[in-house]
């Protein structure tokens, strides 16, 4: 099973600032990595797939990079609606599909 | 509008069974593999089960293997999760999620249904 590790667990950022979230895989997942955003009481929403491709309707301030075992999600200028929990997921080797434990982006 | 709507959750006692349903609309359901994912209170996402388009390939997480059964009915645009021998640790919000139709990331997701196992 591929273990996904996200850091930090919590990121405190002021509106308008940049946020950078990290995700590490226990073995290579190539570019088969997705990022999801989850707000309280809501289902996860796909942000990024293929490590760097934004899903339909996702603003350009969200960007993903990486391949192999190291990945980042960057939010270039945080808006109020971006404060949420973010999960990475590998879909290179399955089953199981595995998620990171999440990074909470909170208002500083 | 693409939509997945789960139902069937509730408060049950340990040891009983429950069947969750997920109804799809707004996309070609029969062309998508489907998954169930759960989230315990205050915790992260845990993949549980997968079923491919013709139900010939099914997978389960070790945590539910032998207790949960996934199935689908393309005539009803629905996927199901039969949960037997429920335990307190099965308490969670259960989401159905489709594959993208292109590759194996999850999109769309349903809004979730809460299952609480408690005596």
JSON list of C-alpha atoms in Angstrom, two decimals:
[
{"chain": "A", "resi": 1, "resn": "UNK", "atom": "CA", "xyz": [0.00, 0.00, 0.00]},
{"chain": "A", "resi": 2, "resn": "UNK", "atom": "CA", "xyz": [1.26, 3.46, -0.91]},
{"chain": "A", "resi": 3, "resn": "UNK", "atom": "CA", "xyz": [1.28, 5.80, 2.06]},
{"chain": "A", "resi": 4, "resn": "UNK", "atom": "CA", "xyz": [0.62, 9.47, 1.38]},
{"chain": "A", "resi": 5, "resn": "UNK", "atom": "CA", "xyz": [1.98, 12.00, 3.87]},
{"chain": "A", "resi": 6, "resn": "UNK", "atom": "CA", "xyz": [0.90, 15.63, 3.85]},
{"chain": "A", "resi": 7, "resn": "UNK", "atom": "CA", "xyz": [2.58, 18.55, 5.54]},
{"chain": "A", "resi": 8, "resn": "UNK", "atom": "CA", "xyz": [1.98, 20.66, 7.43]},
{"chain": "A", "resi": 9, "resn": "UNK", "atom": "CA", "xyz": [-1.09, 19.42, 9.26]},
{"chain": "A", "resi": 10, "resn": "UNK", "atom": "CA", "xyz": [-2.27, 23.01, 9.67]},
{"chain": "A", "resi": 11, "resn": "UNK", "atom": "CA", "xyz": [-1.24, 26.09, 7.72]},
{"chain": "A", "resi": 12, "resn": "UNK", "atom": "CA", "xyz": [-2.14, 29.54, 9.04]},
{"chain": "A", "resi": 13, "resn": "UNK", "atom": "CA", "xyz": [-2.24, 32.10, 6.25]},
{"chain": "A", "resi": 14, "resn": "UNK", "atom": "CA", "xyz": [-3.56, 35.63, 5.88]},
{"chain": "A", "resi": 15, "resn": "UNK", "atom": "CA", "xyz": [-5.99, 36.41, 3.04]},
{"chain": "A", "resi": 16, "resn": "UNK", "atom": "CA", "xyz": [-4.08, 37.44, -0.06]},
{"chain": "A", "resi": 17, "resn": "UNK", "atom": "CA", "xyz": [-0.98, 35.50, 0.90]},
{"chain": "A", "resi": 18, "resn": "UNK", "atom": "CA", "xyz": [0.44, 32.42, -0.83]},
{"chain": "A", "resi": 19, "resn": "UNK", "atom": "CA", "xyz": [-0.06, 28.95, 0.61]},
{"chain": "A", "resi": 20, "resn": "UNK", "atom": "CA", "xyz": [2.08, 25.96, -0.29]},
{"chain": "A", "resi": 21, "resn": "UNK", "atom": "CA", "xyz": [0.98, 22.47, 0.73]},
{"chain": "A", "resi": 22, "resn": "UNK", "atom": "CA", "xyz": [3.13, 19.37, 0.41]},
{"chain": "A", "resi": 23, "resn": "UNK", "atom": "CA", "xyz": [2.33, 15.73, -0.28]},
{"chain": "A", "resi": 24, "resn": "UNK", "atom": "CA", "xyz": [4.82, 12.88, -0.28]},
{"chain": "A", "resi": 25, "resn": "UNK", "atom": "CA", "xyz": [4.26, 9.33, -1.50]},
{"chain": "A", "resi": 26, "resn": "UNK", "atom": "CA", "xyz": [6.02, 6.32, 0.03]},
{"chain": "A", "resi": 27, "resn": "UNK", "atom": "CA", "xyz": [6.91, 5.16, -3.48]},
{"chain": "A", "resi": 28, "resn": "UNK", "atom": "CA", "xyz": [6.65, 6.68, -6.93]},
{"chain": "A", "resi": 29, "resn": "UNK", "atom": "CA", "xyz": [3.14, 7.43, -8.15]},
{"chain": "A", "resi": 30, "resn": "UNK", "atom": "CA", "xyz": [4.35, 9.01, -11.38]},
{"chain": "A", "resi": 31, "resn": "UNK", "atom": "CA", "xyz": [1.99, 11.94, -12.04]},
{"chain": "A", "resi": 32, "resn": "UNK", "atom": "CA", "xyz": [-1.08, 10.02, -10.90]},
{"chain": "A", "resi": 33, "resn": "UNK", "atom": "CA", "xyz": [-1.92, 12.38, -8.08]},
{"chain": "A", "resi": 34, "resn": "UNK", "atom": "CA", "xyz": [-5.06, 14.37, -7.35]},
{"chain": "A", "resi": 35, "resn": "UNK", "atom": "CA", "xyz": [-5.85, 17.17, -4.92]},
{"chain": "A", "resi": 36, "resn": "UNK", "atom": "CA", "xyz": [-9.24, 17.69, -3.30]},
{"chain": "A", "resi": 37, "resn": "UNK", "atom": "CA", "xyz": [-10.69, 20.55, -1.29]},
{"chain": "A", "resi": 38, "resn": "UNK", "atom": "CA", "xyz": [-13.16, 19.90, 1.50]},
{"chain": "A", "resi": 39, "resn": "UNK", "atom": "CA", "xyz": [-15.09, 22.53, 3.38]},
{"chain": "A", "resi": 40, "resn": "UNK", "atom": "CA", "xyz": [-16.93, 21.78, 6.65]},
{"chain": "A", "resi": 41, "resn": "UNK", "atom": "CA", "xyz": [-20.07, 19.74, 6.08]},
{"chain": "A", "resi": 42, "resn": "UNK", "atom": "CA", "xyz": [-19.35, 19.33, 2.39]},
{"chain": "A", "resi": 43, "resn": "UNK", "atom": "CA", "xyz": [-18.07, 16.56, 0.16]},
{"chain": "A", "resi": 44, "resn": "UNK", "atom": "CA", "xyz": [-14.56, 16.71, -1.24]},
{"chain": "A", "resi": 45, "resn": "UNK", "atom": "CA", "xyz": [-14.21, 18.61, -4.50]},
{"chain": "A", "resi": 46, "resn": "UNK", "atom": "CA", "xyz": [-11.65, 17.76, -7.16]},
{"chain": "A", "resi": 47, "resn": "UNK", "atom": "CA", "xyz": [-9.13, 20.55, -7.69]},
{"chain": "A", "resi": 48, "resn": "UNK", "atom": "CA", "xyz": [-6.19, 19.02, -9.53]},
{"chain": "A", "resi": 49, "resn": "UNK", "atom": "CA", "xyz": [-5.54, 15.75, -11.35]},
{"chain": "A", "resi": 50, "resn": "UNK", "atom": "CA", "xyz": [-2.48, 14.44, -13.13]},
{"chain": "A", "resi": 51, "resn": "UNK", "atom": "CA", "xyz": [-0.48, 16.35, -10.49]},
{"chain": "A", "resi": 52, "resn": "UNK", "atom": "CA", "xyz": [-0.86, 19.65, -12.32]},
{"chain": "A", "resi": 53, "resn": "UNK", "atom": "CA", "xyz": [-4.08, 19.85, -14.37]},
{"chain": "A", "resi": 54, "resn": "UNK", "atom": "CA", "xyz": [-6.82, 21.99, -12.89]},
{"chain": "A", "resi": 55, "resn": "UNK", "atom": "CA", "xyz": [-10.29, 20.45, -12.90]},
{"chain": "A", "resi": 56, "resn": "UNK", "atom": "CA", "xyz": [-13.13, 22.21, -14.68]},
{"chain": "A", "resi": 57, "resn": "UNK", "atom": "CA", "xyz": [-14.04, 25.49, -13.05]},
{"chain": "A", "resi": 58, "resn": "UNK", "atom": "CA", "xyz": [-11.06, 25.63, -10.68]},
{"chain": "A", "resi": 59, "resn": "UNK", "atom": "CA", "xyz": [-9.51, 29.11, -10.51]},
{"chain": "A", "resi": 60, "resn": "UNK", "atom": "CA", "xyz": [-6.03, 29.70, -11.85]},
{"chain": "A", "resi": 61, "resn": "UNK", "atom": "CA", "xyz": [-4.74, 30.64, -8.39]},
{"chain": "A", "resi": 62, "resn": "UNK", "atom": "CA", "xyz": [-4.63, 26.89, -7.67]},
{"chain": "A", "resi": 63, "resn": "UNK", "atom": "CA", "xyz": [-1.61, 25.14, -9.14]},
{"chain": "A", "resi": 64, "resn": "UNK", "atom": "CA", "xyz": [-0.07, 21.72, -8.67]},
{"chain": "A", "resi": 65, "resn": "UNK", "atom": "CA", "xyz": [3.46, 20.51, -9.29]},
{"chain": "A", "resi": 66, "resn": "UNK", "atom": "CA", "xyz": [5.55, 17.43, -8.85]},
{"chain": "A", "resi": 67, "resn": "UNK", "atom": "CA", "xyz": [6.02, 13.86, -9.97]},
{"chain": "A", "resi": 68, "resn": "UNK", "atom": "CA", "xyz": [7.31, 10.66, -8.50]},
{"chain": "A", "resi": 69, "resn": "UNK", "atom": "CA", "xyz": [7.11, 11.04, -4.74]},
{"chain": "A", "resi": 70, "resn": "UNK", "atom": "CA", "xyz": [7.04, 14.80, -4.09]},
{"chain": "A", "resi": 71, "resn": "UNK", "atom": "CA", "xyz": [4.12, 17.07, -4.87]},
{"chain": "A", "resi": 72, "resn": "UNK", "atom": "CA", "xyz": [2.96, 20.56, -3.99]},
{"chain": "A", "resi": 73, "resn": "UNK", "atom": "CA", "xyz": [-0.31, 22.45, -4.19]},
{"chain": "A", "resi": 74, "resn": "UNK", "atom": "CA", "xyz": [0.04, 26.21, -4.27]},
{"chain": "A", "resi": 75, "resn": "UNK", "atom": "CA", "xyz": [-2.71, 28.73, -3.76]},
{"chain": "A", "resi": 76, "resn": "UNK", "atom": "CA", "xyz": [-1.22, 31.95, -5.06]},
{"chain": "A", "resi": 77, "resn": "UNK", "atom": "CA", "xyz": [-3.43, 34.48, -3.26]},
{"chain": "A", "resi": 78, "resn": "UNK", "atom": "CA", "xyz": [-5.76, 33.05, -0.66]},
{"chain": "A", "resi": 79, "resn": "UNK", "atom": "CA", "xyz": [-9.38, 34.08, -0.87]},
{"chain": "A", "resi": 80, "resn": "UNK", "atom": "CA", "xyz": [-11.86, 33.68, 1.97]},
{"chain": "A", "resi": 81, "resn": "UNK", "atom": "CA", "xyz": [-13.48, 30.72, 0.23]},
{"chain": "A", "resi": 82, "resn": "UNK", "atom": "CA", "xyz": [-10.17, 28.84, 0.08]},
{"chain": "A", "resi": 83, "resn": "UNK", "atom": "CA", "xyz": [-9.95, 28.19, 3.81]},
{"chain": "A", "resi": 84, "resn": "UNK", "atom": "CA", "xyz": [-10.62, 24.47, 3.95]},
{"chain": "A", "resi": 85, "resn": "UNK", "atom": "CA", "xyz": [-8.95, 21.08, 4.29]},
{"chain": "A", "resi": 86, "resn": "UNK", "atom": "CA", "xyz": [-6.95, 19.81, 1.32]},
{"chain": "A", "resi": 87, "resn": "UNK", "atom": "CA", "xyz": [-6.25, 16.14, 0.59]},
{"chain": "A", "resi": 88, "resn": "UNK", "atom": "CA", "xyz": [-3.91, 14.53, -1.89]},
{"chain": "A", "resi": 89, "resn": "UNK", "atom": "CA", "xyz": [-4.72, 11.11, -3.37]},
{"chain": "A", "resi": 90, "resn": "UNK", "atom": "CA", "xyz": [-2.67, 8.69, -5.41]},
{"chain": "A", "resi": 91, "resn": "UNK", "atom": "CA", "xyz": [-4.31, 6.67, -8.15]},
{"chain": "A", "resi": 92, "resn": "UNK", "atom": "CA", "xyz": [-1.18, 5.09, -9.65]},
{"chain": "A", "resi": 93, "resn": "UNK", "atom": "CA", "xyz": [-1.26, 1.75, -7.88]},
{"chain": "A", "resi": 94, "resn": "UNK", "atom": "CA", "xyz": [-4.60, 0.47, -6.63]},
{"chain": "A", "resi": 95, "resn": "UNK", "atom": "CA", "xyz": [-6.27, -1.00, -4.75]},
{"chain": "A", "resi": 96, "resn": "UNK", "atom": "CA", "xyz": [-6.21, 0.67, -2.39]},
{"chain": "A", "resi": 97, "resn": "UNK", "atom": "CA", "xyz": [-6.56, 4.25, -3.51]},
{"chain": "A", "resi": 98, "resn": "UNK", "atom": "CA", "xyz": [-4.89, 6.18, -0.72]},
{"chain": "A", "resi": 99, "resn": "UNK", "atom": "CA", "xyz": [-5.28, 9.70, 0.60]},
{"chain": "A", "resi": 100, "resn": "UNK", "atom": "CA", "xyz": [-3.04, 11.90, 2.66]},
{"chain": "A", "resi": 101, "resn": "UNK", "atom": "CA", "xyz": [-4.25, 12.81, 6.12]},
{"chain": "A", "resi": 102, "resn": "UNK", "atom": "CA", "xyz": [-5.10, 16.36, 5.00]},
{"chain": "A", "resi": 103, "resn": "UNK", "atom": "CA", "xyz": [-3.79, 19.88, 5.48]},
{"chain": "A", "resi": 104, "resn": "UNK", "atom": "CA", "xyz": [-6.09, 22.41, 7.09]},
{"chain": "A", "resi": 105, "resn": "UNK", "atom": "CA", "xyz": [-5.63, 25.92, 5.73]},
{"chain": "A", "resi": 106, "resn": "UNK", "atom": "CA", "xyz": [-6.86, 28.37, 8.34]},
{"chain": "A", "resi": 107, "resn": "UNK", "atom": "CA", "xyz": [-7.08, 32.12, 8.64]},
{"chain": "A", "resi": 108, "resn": "UNK", "atom": "CA", "xyz": [-4.11, 33.67, 10.37]},
{"chain": "B", "resi": 1, "resn": "UNK", "atom": "CA", "xyz": [-26.18, 18.80, -13.70]},
{"chain": "B", "resi": 2, "resn": "UNK", "atom": "CA", "xyz": [-23.92, 15.96, -12.62]},
{"chain": "B", "resi": 3, "resn": "UNK", "atom": "CA", "xyz": [-25.16, 14.64, -9.30]},
{"chain": "B", "resi": 4, "resn": "UNK", "atom": "CA", "xyz": [-24.69, 11.74, -6.90]},
{"chain": "B", "resi": 5, "resn": "UNK", "atom": "CA", "xyz": [-27.15, 11.44, -4.03]},
{"chain": "B", "resi": 6, "resn": "UNK", "atom": "CA", "xyz": [-26.56, 8.99, -1.19]},
{"chain": "B", "resi": 7, "resn": "UNK", "atom": "CA", "xyz": [-29.25, 7.67, 1.11]},
{"chain": "B", "resi": 8, "resn": "UNK", "atom": "CA", "xyz": [-29.78, 4.98, 3.69]},
{"chain": "B", "resi": 9, "resn": "UNK", "atom": "CA", "xyz": [-27.66, 6.21, 6.56]},
{"chain": "B", "resi": 10, "resn": "UNK", "atom": "CA", "xyz": [-28.85, 6.40, 10.13]},
{"chain": "B", "resi": 11, "resn": "UNK", "atom": "CA", "xyz": [-28.31, 5.36, 13.73]},
{"chain": "B", "resi": 12, "resn": "UNK", "atom": "CA", "xyz": [-27.95, 1.61, 14.20]},
{"chain": "B", "resi": 13, "resn": "UNK", "atom": "CA", "xyz": [-26.79, -0.73, 16.92]},
{"chain": "B", "resi": 14, "resn": "UNK", "atom": "CA", "xyz": [-23.58, -2.75, 16.67]},
{"chain": "B", "resi": 15, "resn": "UNK", "atom": "CA", "xyz": [-23.95, -5.98, 14.77]},
{"chain": "B", "resi": 16, "resn": "UNK", "atom": "CA", "xyz": [-26.82, -4.96, 12.54]},
{"chain": "B", "resi": 17, "resn": "UNK", "atom": "CA", "xyz": [-26.88, -4.41, 8.79]},
{"chain": "B", "resi": 18, "resn": "UNK", "atom": "CA", "xyz": [-27.52, -1.34, 6.69]},
{"chain": "B", "resi": 19, "resn": "UNK", "atom": "CA", "xyz": [-27.74, -0.74, 2.94]},
{"chain": "B", "resi": 20, "resn": "UNK", "atom": "CA", "xyz": [-26.58, 2.52, 1.44]},
{"chain": "B", "resi": 21, "resn": "UNK", "atom": "CA", "xyz": [-27.72, 3.70, -1.97]},
{"chain": "B", "resi": 22, "resn": "UNK", "atom": "CA", "xyz": [-26.23, 6.25, -4.34]},
{"chain": "B", "resi": 23, "resn": "UNK", "atom": "CA", "xyz": [-28.32, 7.56, -7.22]},
{"chain": "B", "resi": 24, "resn": "UNK", "atom": "CA", "xyz": [-26.58, 9.16, -10.18]},
{"chain": "B", "resi": 25, "resn": "UNK", "atom": "CA", "xyz": [-27.88, 11.68, -12.66]},
{"chain": "B", "resi": 26, "resn": "UNK", "atom": "CA", "xyz": [-26.53, 14.05, -15.27]},
{"chain": "B", "resi": 27, "resn": "UNK", "atom": "CA", "xyz": [-23.86, 11.74, -16.65]},
{"chain": "B", "resi": 28, "resn": "UNK", "atom": "CA", "xyz": [-23.52, 8.34, -18.33]},
{"chain": "B", "resi": 29, "resn": "UNK", "atom": "CA", "xyz": [-23.46, 6.25, -15.17]},
{"chain": "B", "resi": 30, "resn": "UNK", "atom": "CA", "xyz": [-22.88, 2.94, -16.94]},
{"chain": "B", "resi": 31, "resn": "UNK", "atom": "CA", "xyz": [-19.58, 4.26, -18.33]},
{"chain": "B", "resi": 32, "resn": "UNK", "atom": "CA", "xyz": [-18.10, 4.99, -14.91]},
{"chain": "B", "resi": 33, "resn": "UNK", "atom": "CA", "xyz": [-16.57, 2.78, -12.28]},
{"chain": "B", "resi": 34, "resn": "UNK", "atom": "CA", "xyz": [-17.83, 3.68, -8.82]},
{"chain": "B", "resi": 35, "resn": "UNK", "atom": "CA", "xyz": [-16.37, 3.84, -5.34]},
{"chain": "B", "resi": 36, "resn": "UNK", "atom": "CA", "xyz": [-17.39, 4.23, -1.73]},
{"chain": "B", "resi": 37, "resn": "UNK", "atom": "CA", "xyz": [-15.25, 6.39, 0.54]},
{"chain": "B", "resi": 38, "resn": "UNK", "atom": "CA", "xyz": [-15.87, 7.16, 4.19]},
{"chain": "B", "resi": 39, "resn": "UNK", "atom": "CA", "xyz": [-14.80, 9.79, 6.68]},
{"chain": "B", "resi": 40, "resn": "UNK", "atom": "CA", "xyz": [-14.96, 9.17, 10.40]},
{"chain": "B", "resi": 41, "resn": "UNK", "atom": "CA", "xyz": [-15.80, 12.22, 12.55]},
{"chain": "B", "resi": 42, "resn": "UNK", "atom": "CA", "xyz": [-12.90, 14.66, 12.48]},
{"chain": "B", "resi": 43, "resn": "UNK", "atom": "CA", "xyz": [-10.76, 12.28, 10.42]},
{"chain": "B", "resi": 44, "resn": "UNK", "atom": "CA", "xyz": [-9.52, 11.94, 6.87]},
{"chain": "B", "resi": 45, "resn": "UNK", "atom": "CA", "xyz": [-10.80, 10.09, 3.82]},
{"chain": "B", "resi": 46, "resn": "UNK", "atom": "CA", "xyz": [-10.70, 6.30, 3.61]},
{"chain": "B", "resi": 47, "resn": "UNK", "atom": "CA", "xyz": [-11.40, 4.44, 0.36]},
{"chain": "B", "resi": 48, "resn": "UNK", "atom": "CA", "xyz": [-13.63, 1.41, 0.98]},
{"chain": "B", "resi": 49, "resn": "UNK", "atom": "CA", "xyz": [-14.76, -0.27, -2.20]},
{"chain": "B", "resi": 50, "resn": "UNK", "atom": "CA", "xyz": [-14.68, -0.17, -6.01]},
{"chain": "B", "resi": 51, "resn": "UNK", "atom": "CA", "xyz": [-16.85, -1.67, -8.72]},
{"chain": "B", "resi": 52, "resn": "UNK", "atom": "CA", "xyz": [-16.10, -1.43, -12.41]},
{"chain": "B", "resi": 53, "resn": "UNK", "atom": "CA", "xyz": [-18.57, -0.72, -15.20]},
{"chain": "B", "resi": 54, "resn": "UNK", "atom": "CA", "xyz": [-19.73, -4.30, -15.74]},
{"chain": "B", "resi": 55, "resn": "UNK", "atom": "CA", "xyz": [-19.39, -5.45, -12.12]},
{"chain": "B", "resi": 56, "resn": "UNK", "atom": "CA", "xyz": [-16.70, -7.97, -13.04]},
{"chain": "B", "resi": 57, "resn": "UNK", "atom": "CA", "xyz": [-14.02, -6.32, -10.91]},
{"chain": "B", "resi": 58, "resn": "UNK", "atom": "CA", "xyz": [-14.67, -5.47, -7.28]},
{"chain": "B", "resi": 59, "resn": "UNK", "atom": "CA", "xyz": [-12.24, -4.44, -4.58]},
{"chain": "B", "resi": 60, "resn": "UNK", "atom": "CA", "xyz": [-12.52, -3.80, -0.87]},
{"chain": "B", "resi": 61, "resn": "UNK", "atom": "CA", "xyz": [-10.36, -2.21, 1.75]},
{"chain": "B", "resi": 62, "resn": "UNK", "atom": "CA", "xyz": [-9.10, -4.68, 4.33]},
{"chain": "B", "resi": 63, "resn": "UNK", "atom": "CA", "xyz": [-11.09, -2.85, 7.01]},
{"chain": "B", "resi": 64, "resn": "UNK", "atom": "CA", "xyz": [-14.41, -3.88, 5.44]},
{"chain": "B", "resi": 65, "resn": "UNK", "atom": "CA", "xyz": [-13.57, -7.01, 3.46]},
{"chain": "B", "resi": 66, "resn": "UNK", "atom": "CA", "xyz": [-15.98, -9.81, 4.27]},
{"chain": "B", "resi": 67, "resn": "UNK", "atom": "CA", "xyz": [-18.52, -7.46, 5.88]},
{"chain": "B", "resi": 68, "resn": "UNK", "atom": "CA", "xyz": [-19.39, -4.97, 3.12]},
{"chain": "B", "resi": 69, "resn": "UNK", "atom": "CA", "xyz": [-20.64, -5.72, -0.40]},
{"chain": "B", "resi": 70, "resn": "UNK", "atom": "CA", "xyz": [-20.74, -3.27, -3.29]},
{"chain": "B", "resi": 71, "resn": "UNK", "atom": "CA", "xyz": [-23.13, -3.65, -6.22]},
{"chain": "B", "resi": 72, "resn": "UNK", "atom": "CA", "xyz": [-24.63, -1.56, -8.98]},
{"chain": "B", "resi": 73, "resn": "UNK", "atom": "CA", "xyz": [-27.80, -1.43, -11.05]},
{"chain": "B", "resi": 74, "resn": "UNK", "atom": "CA", "xyz": [-27.24, 0.48, -14.28]},
{"chain": "B", "resi": 75, "resn": "UNK", "atom": "CA", "xyz": [-30.96, 0.40, -15.07]},
{"chain": "B", "resi": 76, "resn": "UNK", "atom": "CA", "xyz": [-31.49, 2.48, -11.94]},
{"chain": "B", "resi": 77, "resn": "UNK", "atom": "CA", "xyz": [-28.26, 4.50, -12.27]},
{"chain": "B", "resi": 78, "resn": "UNK", "atom": "CA", "xyz": [-27.39, 3.42, -8.77]},
{"chain": "B", "resi": 79, "resn": "UNK", "atom": "CA", "xyz": [-24.62, 1.90, -6.73]},
{"chain": "B", "resi": 80, "resn": "UNK", "atom": "CA", "xyz": [-25.12, 0.26, -3.36]},
{"chain": "B", "resi": 81, "resn": "UNK", "atom": "CA", "xyz": [-23.12, -0.66, -0.29]},
{"chain": "B", "resi": 82, "resn": "UNK", "atom": "CA", "xyz": [-24.47, -3.49, 1.85]},
{"chain": "B", "resi": 83, "resn": "UNK", "atom": "CA", "xyz": [-22.90, -3.21, 5.28]},
{"chain": "B", "resi": 84, "resn": "UNK", "atom": "CA", "xyz": [-23.15, -6.16, 7.66]},
{"chain": "B", "resi": 85, "resn": "UNK", "atom": "CA", "xyz": [-21.90, -6.72, 11.19]},
{"chain": "B", "resi": 86, "resn": "UNK", "atom": "CA", "xyz": [-21.52, -3.02, 11.78]},
{"chain": "B", "resi": 87, "resn": "UNK", "atom": "CA", "xyz": [-19.11, -1.84, 14.44]},
{"chain": "B", "resi": 88, "resn": "UNK", "atom": "CA", "xyz": [-18.67, 1.39, 16.34]},
{"chain": "B", "resi": 89, "resn": "UNK", "atom": "CA", "xyz": [-15.59, 2.13, 14.24]},
{"chain": "B", "resi": 90, "resn": "UNK", "atom": "CA", "xyz": [-17.76, 2.13, 11.10]},
{"chain": "B", "resi": 91, "resn": "UNK", "atom": "CA", "xyz": [-19.32, 5.38, 12.28]},
{"chain": "B", "resi": 92, "resn": "UNK", "atom": "CA", "xyz": [-18.62, 7.86, 9.50]},
{"chain": "B", "resi": 93, "resn": "UNK", "atom": "CA", "xyz": [-20.00, 9.87, 6.63]},
{"chain": "B", "resi": 94, "resn": "UNK", "atom": "CA", "xyz": [-20.14, 7.60, 3.61]},
{"chain": "B", "resi": 95, "resn": "UNK", "atom": "CA", "xyz": [-19.58, 9.10, 0.16]},
{"chain": "B", "resi": 96, "resn": "UNK", "atom": "CA", "xyz": [-20.03, 7.54, -3.23]},
{"chain": "B", "resi": 97, "resn": "UNK", "atom": "CA", "xyz": [-17.64, 8.79, -5.87]},
{"chain": "B", "resi": 98, "resn": "UNK", "atom": "CA", "xyz": [-17.35, 8.06, -9.54]},
{"chain": "B", "resi": 99, "resn": "UNK", "atom": "CA", "xyz": [-14.15, 7.71, -11.46]},
{"chain": "B", "resi": 100, "resn": "UNK", "atom": "CA", "xyz": [-13.51, 10.50, -13.89]},
{"chain": "B", "resi": 101, "resn": "UNK", "atom": "CA", "xyz": [-14.24, 8.42, -16.96]},
{"chain": "B", "resi": 102, "resn": "UNK", "atom": "CA", "xyz": [-10.71, 9.25, -18.11]},
{"chain": "B", "resi": 103, "resn": "UNK", "atom": "CA", "xyz": [-8.60, 7.83, -15.33]},
{"chain": "B", "resi": 104, "resn": "UNK", "atom": "CA", "xyz": [-8.86, 6.82, -11.73]},
{"chain": "B", "resi": 105, "resn": "UNK", "atom": "CA", "xyz": [-9.22, 10.00, -9.75]},
{"chain": "B", "resi": 106, "resn": "UNK", "atom": "CA", "xyz": [-12.60, 10.54, -8.10]},
{"chain": "B", "resi": 107, "resn": "UNK", "atom": "CA", "xyz": [-15.06, 12.94, -9.64]},
{"chain": "B", "resi": 108, "resn": "UNK", "atom": "CA", "xyz": [-17.97, 13.45, -9.02]},
{"chain": "B", "resi": 109, "resn": "UNK", "atom": "CA", "xyz": [-18.71, 12.92, -5.32]},
{"chain": "B", "resi": 110, "resn": "UNK", "atom": "CA", "xyz": [-22.02, 12.65, -3.55]},
{"chain": "B", "resi": 111, "resn": "UNK", "atom": "CA", "xyz": [-22.89, 14.80, -0.55]},
{"chain": "B", "resi": 112, "resn": "UNK", "atom": "CA", "xyz": [-22.54, 11.88, 1.85]},
{"chain": "B", "resi": 113, "resn": "UNK", "atom": "CA", "xyz": [-24.77, 10.01, 4.26]},
{"chain": "B", "resi": 114, "resn": "UNK", "atom": "CA", "xyz": [-24.02, 9.65, 7.96]},
{"chain": "B", "resi": 115, "resn": "UNK", "atom": "CA", "xyz": [-23.90, 6.21, 9.54]},
{"chain": "B", "resi": 116, "resn": "UNK", "atom": "CA", "xyz": [-23.72, 6.09, 13.32]},
{"chain": "B", "resi": 117, "resn": "UNK", "atom": "CA", "xyz": [-23.15, 2.75, 15.02]},
{"chain": "B", "resi": 118, "resn": "UNK", "atom": "CA", "xyz": [-23.90, 2.96, 18.71]},
{"chain": "B", "resi": 119, "resn": "UNK", "atom": "CA", "xyz": [-25.76, 1.07, 21.38]}
]
